[in-house]
Amino acid sequence: MGWYAVYRREMLVLWKQIGRMGYVFSSIIFPFIYLFSFGLGLGDRVNVDGGYLPFLAKGIMGVTVMLNAFQQTAGSVSVGRLYFHDFRSVVLSPIAAWEVVLGLVLAGVMRGIIFGSLVFAIAWGAFDVGGLNSLAVAGLLLGSCCFAALGVAVGMLVNNPTDVSMINNFFITPMTFFGGSFFPLQNLPHWIAVIAQLSPIGTLNTLLRSNVWDSGAMWAAGTLIVLTVCFFSWSAWLYSRYSE
Amino acid sequence: MRNMLEKHQDSVYAVQLTELTKVYDGRKIVDNLSLIIPAGEIFGLLGPNGAGKTTVMKMIAGLTQPSKGSVQIFGINRDDQPTAIKKLVGLVPQDNNLERDLTVEEVLLIYGRLFGVDQVKHRVAEVLEEFNLEQSRYKQVGVLSGGLARRALIARALLPDPKLLLLDEPTVGLDPDVRQDLWTIVRHLTDQGKSIVLTTHYMEEAEQLCQQVAMLRAGRLALLDTPAGIKQQVGKTGQALGALESMFIKLVREGDA
């Protein structure tokens, strides 16, 4: 049960941080602004099956999941490794690499679910966006797993905590804007739409917005599972080679 | 695995370093270091800044992987049992790396759980009492004084009851009375059968505490002896400064020459 000790450590630190108002606010301010600016500004001008506001609310929930599961996990690991050195308490412990990564990923999943759900709850309260079906819940879980596992790998890989922002600039921000979170992918040039569809956020959005478990939803779920396994294995390999 | 871990009970050596080498960016920080550290003693690792003391400690603890050579702890090769061997070692680092948002008690509980300590709450209560930290148990570690933080770091390292304790500059920056207090704790630990390796810049500290000292220079072993043996080597020149300090200065100047 070493993974559970790692998970509890991360969650205890997270609850302390959530206790500070600024932490929650900074975690949801970006999606919150986009939800209200796009929702109020474009709400009745964009034609999407099922309405633009439900489309936007699920897309922004996906972005929130990605930002929190990835960034907070990568930040926690990299800052703990390189700045505060408190990650050493995990490294010194007799817990196997895969268990350490599992504990960190599950904590990242909780970060994604907590803040993703919070943003969707705000959207649900402010606009007529409907509820979440089983596919959206599966998307929330699988997307959080995928981005948290990527966050552990990046957190283990960088040589400076500020390098995480470089990953954000080159991968996360393009996925945020081209991954179909704010507008349908068919409006993009074909080759960009294909890349966006294959990206983790693209597959997450497909799952969040699907209504039935058809081939598209199954493909999206399978892609997220495969990506999670790849990122998880990469993280465990990096951790097993840990050296200061 | 159990047999391997039980083997440490009979080993007379706490640590055996064989041709240990660490290279960073093409520069040898630790260079072919071979050293045997006896069990049940306080062993001092001395040397000027950049001599490689902290890197050696990190390699013993398992935080840094050697570029070459091996580390054996109580007769067990670290490469053979990298995870299980961690139960035998406690590290008190130079800097305060306690989780700054948590209280002292929370930090200890987390560490105990990471090490799978049985009846962890009971064990934490024991350690808090042993290190006079009961009054500070609900204090956030970020606001602890230097002396209290150092106590908490030692308490954390000892929570899983390791056989070997690594103390990296344990009294640096502390008031003389707090330093004396920590010396008493360290001596008490050897009475409990712990083996201790400490690095220090304070020659007086090494003279007071250590049964053996090794001096490193540029990552290599420059001297290995008892404080009494060094006193004999230094002879009259040692009377003014203290034997270890005289030898330390001599070695640093030889290195600079």
Coordinates of C-alpha atoms in Angstrom, one line a residue:
Chain A
M1 CA 0.0 0.0 0.0
G2 CA 2.9 2.3 -0.6
W3 CA 1.0 4.1 -3.3
Y4 CA -1.7 5.0 -0.8
A5 CA 0.9 6.7 1.5
V6 CA 2.2 8.7 -1.5
Y7 CA -1.4 9.6 -2.4
R8 CA -2.3 10.7 1.1
R9 CA 0.9 12.9 1.3
E10 CA -0.1 14.7 -1.9
M11 CA -3.7 15.1 -0.8
L12 CA -2.8 16.4 2.6
V13 CA -0.6 19.1 0.9
L14 CA -3.4 19.8 -1.6
W15 CA -6.1 20.3 1.2
K16 CA -3.7 22.7 2.9
Q17 CA -3.3 24.6 -0.3
I18 CA -7.1 24.6 -1.0
G19 CA -7.6 26.1 2.4
R20 CA -6.0 29.2 1.0
M21 CA -8.6 31.1 -1.0
G22 CA -6.1 32.3 -3.6
Y23 CA -5.2 28.7 -4.6
V24 CA -8.7 27.7 -5.6
F25 CA -9.2 31.1 -7.3
S26 CA -6.0 30.8 -9.3
S27 CA -6.8 27.2 -10.3
I28 CA -10.1 28.1 -11.9
I29 CA -9.7 31.8 -12.9
F30 CA -8.5 31.0 -16.5
P31 CA -11.4 28.6 -17.4
F32 CA -13.9 30.8 -15.5
I33 CA -13.0 33.9 -17.6
Y34 CA -13.2 31.9 -20.9
L35 CA -16.5 30.3 -19.8
F36 CA -18.1 33.7 -19.2
S37 CA -16.4 35.7 -22.0
F38 CA -17.2 33.1 -24.7
G39 CA -20.5 32.1 -23.2
L40 CA -21.9 35.6 -22.9
G41 CA -20.2 36.9 -26.0
L42 CA -20.8 34.1 -28.5
G43 CA -23.6 32.1 -26.8
D44 CA -26.2 32.5 -29.5
R45 CA -24.0 33.2 -32.5
V46 CA -22.2 29.8 -32.9
N47 CA -24.2 26.9 -34.4
V48 CA -23.4 23.6 -32.7
D49 CA -25.6 20.5 -32.4
G50 CA -27.1 20.6 -28.9
G51 CA -26.3 24.3 -28.5
Y52 CA -23.0 26.2 -28.0
L53 CA -23.2 26.6 -24.2
P54 CA -23.3 22.9 -23.3
F55 CA -20.5 22.4 -26.0
L56 CA -18.4 25.2 -24.4
A57 CA -19.0 24.1 -20.8
K58 CA -17.8 20.6 -21.5
G59 CA -14.8 21.9 -23.5
I60 CA -13.8 24.2 -20.7
M61 CA -14.2 21.4 -18.2
G62 CA -11.8 19.4 -20.3
V63 CA -9.3 22.3 -20.3
T64 CA -9.6 22.7 -16.6
V65 CA -8.9 18.9 -16.1
M66 CA -5.9 19.2 -18.4
L67 CA -4.5 22.3 -16.7
N68 CA -5.0 21.1 -13.2
A69 CA -4.1 17.4 -13.6
F70 CA -1.0 18.2 -15.6
Q71 CA 0.3 21.6 -14.3
Q72 CA -0.4 21.0 -10.6
T73 CA 1.2 17.5 -10.7
A74 CA 4.2 18.6 -12.8
G75 CA 4.6 21.6 -10.5
S76 CA 4.3 19.6 -7.3
V77 CA 6.9 17.0 -8.4
S78 CA 9.4 19.5 -10.0
V79 CA 9.2 22.1 -7.2
G80 CA 9.5 19.3 -4.6
R81 CA 12.5 17.8 -6.4
L82 CA 14.4 20.9 -7.4
Y83 CA 13.3 23.8 -5.1
F84 CA 12.0 22.7 -1.7
H85 CA 13.6 19.3 -1.9
D86 CA 10.6 17.8 0.1
F87 CA 10.2 15.2 -2.7
R88 CA 13.2 13.5 -1.1
S89 CA 11.0 12.1 1.6
V90 CA 9.3 10.0 -1.1
V91 CA 12.6 9.1 -2.9
L92 CA 14.1 8.0 0.4
S93 CA 11.2 5.7 1.3
P94 CA 11.2 2.0 0.4
I95 CA 8.3 2.3 -2.1
A96 CA 8.6 0.8 -5.5
A97 CA 8.6 3.2 -8.5
W98 CA 5.3 2.1 -9.9
E99 CA 3.6 2.6 -6.6
V100 CA 5.1 6.1 -6.2
V101 CA 3.8 7.0 -9.7
L102 CA 0.4 5.5 -9.0
G103 CA 0.1 7.6 -5.8
L104 CA 1.1 10.8 -7.6
V105 CA -1.2 10.1 -10.6
L106 CA -4.2 9.4 -8.4
A107 CA -3.6 12.7 -6.5
G108 CA -3.4 14.4 -10.0
V109 CA -6.7 12.7 -10.9
M110 CA -8.3 14.2 -7.8
R111 CA -6.9 17.7 -8.7
G112 CA -8.4 17.3 -12.2
I113 CA -11.8 16.0 -11.0
I114 CA -12.1 18.6 -8.2
F115 CA -11.4 21.7 -10.3
G116 CA -13.0 20.3 -13.5
S117 CA -16.2 19.5 -11.6
L118 CA -16.1 22.9 -9.9
V119 CA -15.9 24.8 -13.2
F120 CA -18.7 22.6 -14.7
A121 CA -20.8 23.3 -11.6
I122 CA -20.4 27.0 -12.1
A123 CA -21.4 26.6 -15.8
W124 CA -24.4 24.5 -14.8
G125 CA -25.5 27.1 -12.3
A126 CA -25.0 30.1 -14.7
F127 CA -26.2 28.7 -18.0
D128 CA -28.5 26.0 -19.3
V129 CA -25.9 23.3 -20.1
G130 CA -27.5 20.1 -18.9
G131 CA -25.8 17.4 -16.8
L132 CA -23.0 14.9 -17.3
N133 CA -23.6 11.5 -18.8
S134 CA -21.5 8.3 -18.2
L135 CA -19.3 9.1 -21.1
A136 CA -18.5 12.5 -19.7
V137 CA -17.7 11.0 -16.3
A138 CA -15.4 8.4 -18.0
G139 CA -13.8 11.3 -19.9
L140 CA -13.2 13.2 -16.7
L141 CA -11.5 10.2 -15.1
L142 CA -9.5 9.0 -18.1
G143 CA -8.5 12.6 -19.1
S144 CA -7.3 13.3 -15.5
C145 CA -5.3 10.0 -15.5
C146 CA -3.7 10.8 -18.8
F147 CA -2.7 14.4 -17.9
A148 CA -1.6 13.5 -14.4
A149 CA 0.7 10.7 -15.7
L150 CA 2.1 13.2 -18.2
G151 CA 2.6 15.7 -15.3
V152 CA 4.6 13.2 -13.3
A153 CA 6.8 12.5 -16.3
V154 CA 7.4 16.1 -17.0
G155 CA 7.9 16.9 -13.3
M156 CA 10.6 14.2 -13.1
L157 CA 12.2 15.3 -16.4
V158 CA 12.7 19.0 -16.1
N159 CA 15.9 20.5 -14.6
N160 CA 14.3 23.6 -13.5
P161 CA 10.7 24.2 -12.2
T162 CA 10.3 27.0 -14.7
D163 CA 10.8 24.6 -17.6
V164 CA 7.3 23.4 -16.9
S165 CA 6.0 26.7 -18.4
M166 CA 8.0 25.9 -21.6
I167 CA 6.0 22.6 -21.9
N168 CA 2.9 24.7 -21.3
N169 CA 3.8 27.1 -24.1
F170 CA 4.6 24.5 -26.7
F171 CA 2.1 21.8 -25.9
I172 CA -0.6 22.7 -23.4
T173 CA -1.5 26.2 -24.7
P174 CA -1.8 25.0 -28.4
M175 CA -3.9 22.1 -27.2
T176 CA -6.1 24.5 -25.2
F177 CA -6.9 26.6 -28.3
F178 CA -6.7 24.1 -31.1
G179 CA -8.1 21.0 -29.3
G180 CA -11.7 21.8 -30.0
S181 CA -12.5 23.2 -26.5
F182 CA -13.9 26.5 -27.7
F183 CA -15.2 25.8 -31.2
P184 CA -15.9 22.7 -33.4
L185 CA -12.8 21.2 -35.1
Q186 CA -14.5 21.1 -38.5
N187 CA -14.0 24.8 -38.8
L188 CA -10.2 24.3 -38.8
P189 CA -8.1 23.4 -41.8
H190 CA -8.2 19.6 -42.3
W191 CA -4.7 18.8 -41.2
I192 CA -4.9 20.9 -38.1
A193 CA -8.3 19.2 -37.3
V194 CA -6.7 15.7 -37.7
I195 CA -3.8 16.6 -35.3
A196 CA -6.2 18.2 -32.8
Q197 CA -8.5 15.2 -32.9
L198 CA -5.6 12.9 -32.1
S199 CA -4.3 15.0 -29.3
P200 CA -5.1 14.1 -25.7
I201 CA -7.4 17.1 -25.3
G202 CA -9.1 16.3 -28.6
T203 CA -9.9 12.8 -27.5
L204 CA -11.0 14.0 -24.1
N205 CA -13.4 16.5 -25.7
T206 CA -14.8 13.7 -27.9
L207 CA -15.6 11.6 -24.9
L208 CA -17.0 14.5 -22.8
R209 CA -19.4 15.5 -25.6
S210 CA -20.5 12.0 -26.8
N211 CA -24.0 10.8 -26.0
V212 CA -23.6 7.1 -26.7
W213 CA -20.8 4.6 -26.5
D214 CA -20.3 4.5 -30.3
S215 CA -17.1 3.7 -32.2
G216 CA -15.9 7.3 -31.8
A217 CA -16.3 7.3 -28.1
M218 CA -14.7 3.9 -27.7
W219 CA -11.8 5.1 -29.9
A220 CA -11.4 8.2 -27.7
A221 CA -11.5 6.2 -24.5
G222 CA -9.0 3.7 -25.9
T223 CA -6.6 6.4 -27.0
L224 CA -6.7 8.0 -23.5
I225 CA -6.0 4.6 -21.9
V226 CA -3.1 3.9 -24.2
L227 CA -1.6 7.4 -23.6
T228 CA -2.1 7.0 -19.9
V229 CA -0.2 3.6 -19.9
C230 CA 2.6 5.2 -22.0
F231 CA 3.0 8.2 -19.7
F232 CA 2.7 6.1 -16.6
S233 CA 5.5 3.7 -17.8
W234 CA 7.6 6.7 -18.8
S235 CA 7.1 8.2 -15.3
A236 CA 8.0 5.0 -13.5
W237 CA 11.1 4.6 -15.7
L238 CA 12.2 8.1 -14.9
Y239 CA 11.6 7.7 -11.2
S240 CA 13.5 4.4 -11.1
R241 CA 16.5 6.3 -12.6
Y242 CA 16.2 9.2 -10.1
S243 CA 19.5 10.8 -9.3
E244 CA 20.3 14.3 -7.9
Chain B
M1 CA 15.2 -10.7 0.6
R2 CA 14.6 -11.2 4.3
N3 CA 17.8 -13.1 4.6
M4 CA 19.7 -10.2 3.0
L5 CA 18.1 -7.7 5.3
E6 CA 18.8 -9.8 8.4
K7 CA 22.4 -10.0 7.4
H8 CA 23.0 -6.4 8.5
Q9 CA 22.6 -7.5 12.1
D10 CA 25.9 -9.4 11.9
S11 CA 27.9 -6.9 9.8
V12 CA 30.7 -5.1 11.5
Y13 CA 30.6 -2.5 8.8
A14 CA 27.9 0.1 8.5
V15 CA 29.0 1.3 5.1
Q16 CA 31.5 0.1 2.6
L17 CA 32.3 2.3 -0.3
T18 CA 34.3 0.7 -3.1
E19 CA 35.9 2.9 -5.8
L20 CA 33.0 5.2 -5.6
T21 CA 33.0 7.9 -8.3
K22 CA 30.5 10.6 -9.3
V23 CA 31.0 12.7 -12.4
Y24 CA 28.9 15.8 -13.1
D25 CA 29.3 17.5 -16.5
G26 CA 32.7 15.8 -17.0
R27 CA 34.0 16.9 -13.6
K28 CA 34.8 14.3 -11.0
I29 CA 33.1 15.4 -7.7
V30 CA 33.9 12.1 -6.0
D31 CA 36.9 10.3 -7.3
N32 CA 37.5 6.6 -6.7
L33 CA 36.7 6.7 -3.0
S34 CA 37.0 3.5 -1.1
L35 CA 36.1 3.6 2.6
I36 CA 34.9 1.4 5.4
I37 CA 32.7 2.9 8.1
P38 CA 32.4 0.8 11.2
A39 CA 29.0 -0.1 12.7
G40 CA 28.0 1.5 16.0
E41 CA 30.3 4.5 15.8
I42 CA 30.1 8.1 14.9
F43 CA 32.2 8.6 11.8
G44 CA 33.1 12.1 10.6
L45 CA 33.4 13.1 6.9
L46 CA 35.3 16.4 6.7
G47 CA 36.7 18.5 4.0
P48 CA 36.6 22.0 2.5
N49 CA 33.6 23.2 0.4
G50 CA 33.3 21.2 -2.8
A51 CA 35.3 18.3 -1.4
G52 CA 32.4 16.0 -2.2
K53 CA 31.1 15.3 1.3
T54 CA 27.4 15.9 0.5
T55 CA 27.6 13.9 -2.7
V56 CA 29.0 10.9 -0.8
M57 CA 26.2 11.2 1.7
K58 CA 23.6 11.4 -1.1
M59 CA 25.1 8.3 -2.8
I60 CA 25.0 6.4 0.5
A61 CA 21.3 7.5 1.1
G62 CA 20.4 6.5 -2.5
L63 CA 19.5 10.1 -3.7
T64 CA 22.3 10.1 -6.1
Q65 CA 23.4 7.2 -8.3
P66 CA 27.2 6.7 -8.6
S67 CA 28.9 7.0 -11.9
K68 CA 31.1 4.1 -10.9
G69 CA 31.8 1.9 -7.9
S70 CA 29.5 0.5 -5.2
V71 CA 27.8 1.2 -1.9
Q72 CA 27.3 -1.5 0.6
I73 CA 25.2 -0.9 3.7
F74 CA 25.5 -3.5 6.5
G75 CA 26.9 -5.9 3.9
I76 CA 24.1 -5.4 1.4
N77 CA 24.9 -4.0 -2.0
R78 CA 22.6 -1.1 -2.8
D79 CA 22.3 -2.2 -6.5
D80 CA 21.0 -5.6 -5.4
Q81 CA 18.2 -4.3 -3.1
P82 CA 17.8 -0.6 -3.9
T83 CA 14.3 -0.3 -2.4
A84 CA 14.5 -2.6 0.6
I85 CA 17.8 -1.2 1.7
K86 CA 16.2 2.2 2.2
K87 CA 14.7 1.0 5.5
L88 CA 18.1 0.8 7.0
V89 CA 19.1 4.4 6.3
G90 CA 17.9 7.7 7.7
L91 CA 19.1 11.0 6.2
V92 CA 19.1 14.4 7.9
P93 CA 19.9 16.8 5.1
Q94 CA 21.7 20.1 5.3
D95 CA 18.7 22.2 4.4
N96 CA 15.2 22.2 5.9
N97 CA 13.2 20.1 3.4
L98 CA 10.2 19.4 5.7
E99 CA 6.9 19.9 3.8
R100 CA 6.4 23.6 4.7
D101 CA 2.6 23.7 4.6
L102 CA 2.2 20.9 7.1
T103 CA 2.5 20.7 10.9
V104 CA 5.4 18.9 12.6
E105 CA 3.0 16.0 13.5
E106 CA 1.6 15.8 10.0
V107 CA 5.2 15.6 8.5
L108 CA 6.1 12.8 10.9
L109 CA 2.8 10.9 10.1
I110 CA 3.4 11.2 6.4
Y111 CA 7.0 9.9 6.7
G112 CA 6.0 7.1 8.9
R113 CA 3.3 6.0 6.4
L114 CA 5.8 6.2 3.5
F115 CA 8.1 3.8 5.5
G116 CA 5.2 1.5 6.5
V117 CA 5.8 2.1 10.2
D118 CA 3.5 -0.1 12.4
Q119 CA 1.2 1.8 14.7
V120 CA 2.4 5.0 13.2
K121 CA 0.5 7.4 15.5
H122 CA 1.9 5.8 18.6
R123 CA 5.4 5.9 17.1
V124 CA 5.0 9.6 16.2
A125 CA 3.9 10.3 19.8
E126 CA 7.1 8.5 21.0
V127 CA 9.4 10.5 18.7
L128 CA 7.7 13.8 19.6
E129 CA 8.3 13.1 23.2
E130 CA 11.9 11.9 22.7
F131 CA 12.9 15.0 20.8
N132 CA 10.9 17.5 23.0
L133 CA 8.7 18.4 20.1
E134 CA 5.3 17.9 21.9
Q135 CA 4.8 21.7 22.3
S136 CA 5.5 22.2 18.6
R137 CA 3.5 19.3 17.2
Y138 CA 0.7 21.6 15.7
K139 CA 3.1 24.2 14.5
Q140 CA 3.6 24.6 10.8
V141 CA 7.1 23.6 9.9
G142 CA 7.6 26.8 7.9
V143 CA 7.6 28.9 11.1
L144 CA 9.9 26.7 13.2
S145 CA 13.2 28.1 14.5
G146 CA 16.5 26.7 13.2
G147 CA 17.0 24.5 16.2
L148 CA 13.4 23.1 16.3
A149 CA 13.5 22.4 12.5
R150 CA 16.8 20.5 13.0
R151 CA 15.2 18.5 15.8
A152 CA 12.2 17.8 13.6
L153 CA 14.5 16.7 10.8
I154 CA 16.4 14.3 13.0
A155 CA 13.1 13.0 14.5
R156 CA 11.7 12.4 11.0
A157 CA 14.8 10.5 10.0
L158 CA 14.7 8.3 13.1
L159 CA 11.0 7.6 12.9
P160 CA 11.4 4.3 10.9
D161 CA 14.2 3.3 13.3
P162 CA 17.0 3.1 10.8
K163 CA 20.3 1.4 11.7
L164 CA 22.4 4.0 10.0
L165 CA 21.9 7.8 10.3
L166 CA 23.4 10.2 7.9
L167 CA 23.8 13.8 9.3
D168 CA 24.8 16.3 6.7
E169 CA 26.1 19.4 8.5
P170 CA 23.7 18.9 11.4
T171 CA 24.6 22.0 13.4
V172 CA 25.4 24.5 10.7
G173 CA 23.9 28.0 11.5
L174 CA 22.8 27.0 15.0
D175 CA 23.4 28.8 18.3
P176 CA 26.2 27.2 20.5
D177 CA 23.6 26.1 23.1
V178 CA 21.4 24.4 20.5
R179 CA 24.5 22.8 19.0
Q180 CA 25.5 21.3 22.4
D181 CA 21.9 20.1 22.7
L182 CA 22.2 18.3 19.4
W183 CA 25.5 16.8 20.3
T184 CA 23.9 15.2 23.3
I185 CA 21.2 13.7 21.1
V186 CA 23.8 12.3 18.7
R187 CA 25.8 10.7 21.5
H188 CA 22.6 9.2 22.9
L189 CA 21.9 7.7 19.5
T190 CA 25.1 5.7 19.5
D191 CA 24.2 4.4 22.9
Q192 CA 21.1 3.0 21.3
G193 CA 23.3 1.1 18.8
K194 CA 22.9 3.5 15.8
S195 CA 25.7 4.0 13.4
I196 CA 26.2 7.6 12.4
V197 CA 28.0 9.3 9.6
L198 CA 28.2 13.1 9.9
T199 CA 29.7 15.8 7.7
T200 CA 30.7 19.0 9.4
H201 CA 32.7 22.2 9.0
Y202 CA 33.2 22.5 12.7
M203 CA 36.4 20.7 13.7
E204 CA 35.5 21.0 17.3
E205 CA 32.4 19.1 16.6
A206 CA 34.2 16.2 14.9
E207 CA 36.8 16.1 17.7
Q208 CA 34.0 15.9 20.3
L209 CA 31.8 13.4 18.6
C210 CA 33.7 11.2 16.2
Q211 CA 35.6 8.0 16.8
Q212 CA 37.0 8.2 13.3
V213 CA 37.3 10.9 10.7
A214 CA 38.0 10.9 7.0
M215 CA 39.1 14.1 5.3
L216 CA 38.2 14.5 1.7
R217 CA 39.9 16.8 -0.8
A218 CA 38.7 17.2 -4.4
G219 CA 36.6 14.1 -4.0
R220 CA 39.5 11.9 -2.9
L221 CA 40.4 10.5 0.5
A222 CA 43.1 12.6 1.9
L223 CA 43.3 11.3 5.5
L224 CA 41.6 8.6 7.6
D225 CA 42.4 8.4 11.3
T226 CA 41.0 8.8 14.8
P227 CA 41.0 12.3 16.3
A228 CA 43.7 11.0 18.7
G229 CA 45.8 9.8 15.9
I230 CA 45.6 13.1 14.1
K231 CA 46.6 14.9 17.3
Q232 CA 49.8 12.8 17.3
Q233 CA 50.5 13.6 13.6
V234 CA 50.0 17.3 14.1
G235 CA 52.1 17.4 17.2
K236 CA 53.0 20.9 18.6
T237 CA 51.4 22.8 15.7
G238 CA 48.1 21.5 16.8
Q239 CA 48.2 23.0 20.3
A240 CA 47.1 26.5 19.3
L241 CA 44.3 25.6 17.0
G242 CA 43.2 22.1 17.8
A243 CA 44.6 19.1 16.0
L244 CA 41.8 18.5 13.5
E245 CA 41.6 22.2 12.6
S246 CA 45.4 22.3 12.0
M247 CA 45.2 19.2 9.8
F248 CA 42.2 20.6 8.0
I249 CA 44.0 23.8 7.2
K250 CA 47.1 22.0 6.2
L251 CA 45.2 19.8 3.8
V252 CA 43.3 22.7 2.3
R253 CA 46.5 24.6 1.7
E254 CA 48.2 21.6 0.1
G255 CA 45.2 21.3 -2.2
D256 CA 45.4 25.0 -3.2
A257 CA 49.2 24.8 -3.8

